[in-house]
Short mmCIF file of C-alpha atoms and ligand atoms in Angstrom, two decimals:
data_model
loop_
_atom_site.label_atom_id
_atom_site.label_comp_id
_atom_site.label_asym_id
_atom_site.label_seq_id
_atom_site.Cartn_x
_atom_site.Cartn_y
_atom_site.Cartn_z
CA MET A 1 -13.17 -15.89 -1.83
CA HIS A 2 -15.13 -13.04 -0.26
CA SER A 3 -12.13 -10.87 0.75
CA THR A 4 -8.74 -12.05 2.04
CA GLN A 5 -8.83 -9.10 4.44
CA ASP A 6 -12.11 -10.18 6.02
CA GLU A 7 -11.27 -13.90 6.04
CA LEU A 8 -7.96 -13.23 7.81
CA LYS A 9 -9.72 -11.00 10.31
CA LYS A 10 -11.97 -13.96 11.21
CA LEU A 11 -8.85 -16.05 11.96
CA GLU A 12 -7.08 -13.37 13.97
CA GLY A 13 -7.46 -15.12 17.33
CA GLU A 14 -5.54 -18.17 16.13
CA ALA A 15 -3.41 -16.78 13.27
CA GLU A 16 0.29 -16.39 13.97
CA ASP A 17 2.43 -13.38 13.17
CA GLY A 18 3.16 -13.51 9.43
CA THR A 19 0.09 -15.52 8.37
CA VAL A 20 -0.65 -14.88 4.69
CA LEU A 21 -3.90 -15.43 2.81
CA LEU A 22 -4.01 -15.35 -0.99
CA ALA A 23 -7.02 -15.52 -3.27
CA GLU A 24 -7.34 -16.18 -6.98
CA THR A 25 -10.39 -13.92 -7.11
CA GLN A 26 -12.43 -11.96 -4.58
CA TYR A 27 -16.08 -11.11 -4.98
CA ALA A 28 -16.13 -8.57 -2.13
CA GLY A 29 -12.64 -7.06 -2.29
CA ARG A 30 -12.35 -3.86 -0.26
CA GLY A 31 -10.18 -0.81 -0.80
CA ARG A 32 -9.43 2.16 1.45
CA LEU A 33 -12.24 4.46 2.53
CA THR A 34 -14.91 1.77 2.11
CA ARG A 35 -14.37 1.61 -1.66
CA SER A 36 -14.81 -1.70 -3.42
CA TRP A 37 -11.80 -3.35 -5.06
CA LEU A 38 -12.11 -5.12 -8.39
CA SER A 39 -10.40 -8.52 -7.99
CA PRO A 40 -10.75 -10.75 -11.07
CA ALA A 41 -8.42 -13.66 -11.87
CA GLY A 42 -4.95 -12.52 -12.91
CA GLY A 43 -4.14 -10.19 -10.01
CA ILE A 44 -2.35 -10.75 -6.73
CA TRP A 45 -4.85 -10.39 -3.90
CA MET A 46 -3.37 -11.09 -0.51
CA SER A 47 -3.48 -10.17 3.16
CA VAL A 48 -0.83 -10.60 5.84
CA LEU A 49 -1.37 -10.57 9.58
CA LEU A 50 1.40 -8.93 11.61
CA ARG A 51 1.91 -8.58 15.33
CA PRO A 52 4.79 -6.11 15.59
CA THR A 53 6.62 -6.06 18.91
CA TRP A 54 7.74 -2.45 18.67
CA PRO A 55 5.29 0.34 19.46
CA LYS A 56 5.26 2.04 16.05
CA SER A 57 2.49 3.52 13.98
CA HIS A 58 0.90 1.25 11.42
CA GLN A 59 1.20 3.91 8.71
CA ILE A 60 4.98 3.66 8.46
CA LEU A 61 4.78 -0.12 8.33
CA ALA A 62 2.21 0.09 5.50
CA LEU A 63 4.48 2.47 3.57
CA ALA A 64 7.45 0.16 4.07
CA PHE A 65 5.30 -2.77 2.91
CA ALA A 66 4.34 -0.86 -0.27
CA THR A 67 8.01 0.01 -0.85
CA ALA A 68 8.99 -3.64 -0.53
CA VAL A 69 6.26 -4.56 -3.05
CA ALA A 70 7.61 -1.91 -5.45
CA ARG A 71 11.03 -3.47 -5.12
CA ALA A 72 9.64 -6.93 -5.95
CA ILE A 73 7.76 -5.61 -9.01
CA ARG A 74 10.95 -3.91 -10.22
CA ALA A 75 13.00 -7.08 -9.80
CA VAL A 76 10.55 -9.53 -11.38
CA ALA A 77 8.72 -7.45 -14.00
CA GLY A 78 11.12 -4.57 -14.75
CA VAL A 79 8.46 -1.95 -13.92
CA SER A 80 9.41 0.76 -11.42
CA PRO A 81 6.36 2.02 -9.53
CA LEU A 82 6.46 5.08 -7.29
CA LEU A 83 4.61 5.50 -4.06
CA LYS A 84 1.67 7.85 -3.82
CA TRP A 85 0.98 8.64 -0.17
CA PRO A 86 -0.53 7.00 1.77
CA ASN A 87 -0.36 3.54 0.19
CA ASP A 88 -0.72 3.49 -3.58
CA LEU A 89 1.81 2.27 -6.10
CA VAL A 90 1.63 4.21 -9.33
CA VAL A 91 3.26 4.07 -12.75
CA GLN A 92 3.10 7.43 -14.55
CA SER A 93 0.32 8.48 -12.18
CA ARG A 94 -1.77 5.38 -12.93
CA LYS A 95 -2.49 3.09 -9.99
CA ILE A 96 -1.01 -0.39 -10.31
CA ALA A 97 -1.45 -1.52 -6.69
CA GLY A 98 -3.00 -0.47 -3.41
CA VAL A 99 -2.29 -1.35 0.20
CA LEU A 100 -4.96 -1.45 2.88
CA ALA A 101 -3.65 -1.41 6.45
CA GLU A 102 -6.14 -2.18 9.22
CA ALA A 103 -4.72 -1.91 12.70
CA SER A 104 -5.82 -2.50 16.23
CA TYR A 105 -4.11 -0.65 19.07
CA ASP A 106 -3.81 -1.35 22.79
CA GLY A 107 -3.73 2.24 24.02
CA SER A 108 -0.86 3.66 21.95
CA LYS A 109 0.74 0.28 21.30
CA LEU A 110 0.15 -1.26 17.92
CA ASN A 111 -1.31 -4.64 18.69
CA GLN A 112 -2.04 -6.19 15.35
CA LEU A 113 -2.09 -5.19 11.75
CA ILE A 114 -3.69 -6.79 8.72
CA VAL A 115 -2.04 -5.51 5.56
CA GLY A 116 -3.90 -6.17 2.31
CA LEU A 117 -2.29 -5.91 -1.10
CA GLY A 118 -4.18 -5.61 -4.34
CA LEU A 119 -1.81 -5.74 -7.31
CA ASN A 120 -3.01 -5.55 -10.91
CA ALA A 121 -0.59 -8.10 -12.31
CA ASN A 122 -2.19 -9.66 -15.41
CA ILE A 123 -5.39 -7.65 -15.60
CA LYS A 124 -7.00 -6.13 -18.69
CA THR A 125 -7.63 -2.53 -17.70
CA THR A 126 -10.72 -2.53 -19.94
CA LEU A 127 -12.36 -4.53 -17.13
CA PHE A 128 -12.38 -1.40 -14.98
CA PRO A 129 -15.33 1.00 -15.01
CA GLU A 130 -15.07 3.69 -17.70
CA GLU A 131 -14.32 6.50 -15.22
CA LEU A 132 -11.27 4.63 -13.85
CA GLN A 133 -9.74 3.55 -17.16
CA GLY A 134 -7.34 6.48 -17.47
CA ARG A 135 -6.26 6.19 -13.83
CA VAL A 136 -5.33 2.51 -13.52
CA THR A 137 -2.76 0.20 -15.03
CA SER A 138 -1.44 -3.33 -14.67
CA ILE A 139 1.90 -5.03 -15.09
CA ASN A 140 0.93 -6.68 -18.38
CA ARG A 141 -0.31 -3.34 -19.72
CA GLU A 142 3.05 -1.76 -18.86
CA VAL A 143 5.32 -4.47 -20.24
CA GLY A 144 3.13 -5.96 -22.98
CA ARG A 145 3.29 -9.51 -21.64
CA GLU A 146 2.05 -11.50 -18.67
CA VAL A 147 4.15 -11.69 -15.54
CA ASP A 148 4.74 -14.98 -13.72
CA ARG A 149 2.53 -14.45 -10.66
CA ILE A 150 4.14 -17.26 -8.67
CA LEU A 151 7.60 -15.75 -9.06
CA LEU A 152 6.28 -12.30 -8.28
CA THR A 153 4.31 -13.44 -5.23
CA ARG A 154 7.34 -15.28 -3.89
CA ARG A 155 9.48 -12.17 -4.32
CA ILE A 156 6.82 -9.98 -2.67
CA LEU A 157 6.77 -12.31 0.34
CA GLU A 158 10.58 -12.24 0.55
CA GLU A 159 10.83 -8.46 0.25
CA THR A 160 7.98 -7.71 2.68
CA ASP A 161 9.32 -10.25 5.18
CA ASP A 162 12.75 -8.63 4.96
CA ALA A 163 11.22 -5.15 5.51
CA TYR A 164 9.25 -6.38 8.51
CA LEU A 165 12.29 -8.05 10.08
CA ARG A 166 14.31 -4.88 9.60
CA PHE A 167 11.69 -2.98 11.60
CA GLU A 168 11.58 -5.67 14.24
CA SER A 169 15.37 -5.54 14.66
CA GLY A 170 15.47 -1.71 14.72
CA GLU A 171 17.34 -1.46 11.42
CA ALA A 172 14.76 0.35 9.37
CA SER A 173 16.52 3.66 8.70
CA GLU A 174 17.68 2.66 5.21
CA LEU A 175 14.18 1.48 4.42
CA LEU A 176 12.74 4.79 5.57
CA HIS A 177 15.08 6.59 3.18
CA GLU A 178 13.83 4.36 0.39
CA VAL A 179 10.23 5.17 1.31
CA LYS A 180 11.02 8.89 0.97
CA ARG A 181 12.97 8.39 -2.24
CA LEU A 182 10.13 6.47 -3.89
CA CYS A 183 7.38 8.78 -2.69
CA SER A 184 6.10 10.86 -5.59
CA THR A 185 3.86 12.91 -3.27
CA VAL A 186 6.74 14.75 -1.57
CA GLY A 187 7.43 18.01 -3.39
CA GLN A 188 3.95 18.14 -4.96
CA GLU A 189 1.16 20.65 -4.56
CA VAL A 190 -1.53 18.52 -2.96
CA GLU A 191 -5.13 18.58 -1.88
CA VAL A 192 -5.57 16.53 1.28
CA THR A 193 -9.04 15.28 2.19
CA THR A 194 -9.67 14.29 5.81
CA VAL A 195 -12.77 13.86 7.97
CA ASP A 196 -12.23 17.52 8.94
CA GLY A 197 -12.31 18.82 5.38
CA LYS A 198 -10.02 19.62 2.45
CA PHE A 199 -6.62 21.28 2.74
CA LYS A 200 -4.30 22.55 0.01
CA GLY A 201 -0.57 22.95 0.34
CA GLU A 202 2.86 21.62 -0.52
CA ALA A 203 3.86 18.13 0.63
CA LEU A 204 7.22 18.62 2.33
CA ASP A 205 8.19 15.28 3.79
CA ILE A 206 7.17 12.00 5.36
CA GLY A 207 7.62 11.85 9.12
CA GLU A 208 9.02 8.98 11.20
CA ASP A 209 5.55 7.55 11.76
CA GLY A 210 4.63 7.71 8.08
CA GLN A 211 2.64 10.94 8.37
CA LEU A 212 2.57 13.32 5.40
CA ILE A 213 3.90 16.74 6.37
CA VAL A 214 2.26 19.55 4.43
CA ARG A 215 2.84 23.31 4.39
CA LEU A 216 -0.61 24.82 4.01
CA GLY A 217 -1.42 28.03 2.15
CA ASN A 218 -1.44 29.97 5.46
CA GLY A 219 2.16 28.90 6.18
CA ALA A 220 1.31 26.37 8.90
CA THR A 221 3.09 23.00 8.70
CA VAL A 222 0.66 20.19 9.47
CA PRO A 223 1.15 16.41 9.76
CA PHE A 224 -1.59 14.25 8.22
CA TYR A 225 -1.96 10.66 9.42
CA ALA A 226 -5.16 9.44 7.80
CA ALA A 227 -6.22 11.15 4.60
CA ASP A 228 -6.71 10.90 0.89
CA VAL A 229 -4.41 12.93 -1.32
CA ALA A 230 -4.72 14.35 -4.83
CA HIS A 231 -1.62 15.63 -6.61
CA LEU A 232 -2.41 19.02 -8.11
CA ARG A 233 0.64 19.27 -10.34
C1 BTN B 301 -6.62 0.61 -1.85
O1 BTN B 301 -7.72 1.16 -1.67
O2 BTN B 301 -5.80 1.10 -2.61
C2 BTN B 301 -6.28 -0.66 -1.11
C3 BTN B 301 -6.70 -1.86 -1.88
C4 BTN B 301 -6.44 -3.17 -1.16
C5 BTN B 301 -7.04 -4.35 -1.88
C6 BTN B 301 -6.61 -5.65 -1.26
S1 BTN B 301 -6.92 -7.04 -2.29
C7 BTN B 301 -6.49 -8.13 -1.00
C8 BTN B 301 -7.09 -7.54 0.27
N1 BTN B 301 -8.46 -7.98 0.44
C9 BTN B 301 -9.32 -6.98 0.32
O3 BTN B 301 -10.55 -7.08 0.41
N2 BTN B 301 -8.66 -5.82 0.11
C10 BTN B 301 -7.22 -6.02 0.07
#
């Protein structure tokens, strides 16, 4: 398939809330910030279309989705990824999965969200370009054996569905605590890159809408909604 994200976008007029698209491989997988996403056979490449009824930011929903995926990986494969803000899952600082959240708003109301998940399940990390080799990992690299992708996918769907329903029924506070607990960015010295430039400071917290709250060098506390983050220590 080209990209589950793009194929689902084509169906958006007719696709119901909760529609899932999975691909065995993608030849035009996309990551955040217009990066390409390597998607050979052996990974879990999927996109989910959501039409939330509550007027929340998409960033918090994407973080909750990533947290639910981390929970599924822990349960099925015995690997415990942390969250790197905004939407990466990492194991000892190496990326094992990424989430791509593409939203459309009606004014300030979140209308529709397509959440893409790229999870390096049974992927040889030698397939990645040289410059990425030290920064990526996969489940089979971590545990030394292949994971059952059907079991893992089923668990991911259960956990993400549960997270979504908790938001929909206004019972997400526990989930938000889990997001904060899993987030390895909080407490770090970070460099935040936005369209307005680069900012250095200490990541203090994650706000209710999923924004990263950073105390900059000049003492100002600033929320970042859309940005790329590097951990400096
Ligand atoms: C990231 O940059 O970390 C997000 C990566 C998201 C990749 C997934 S794979 C399934 C879906 N289809 C795509 O083209 N991208 C997402």
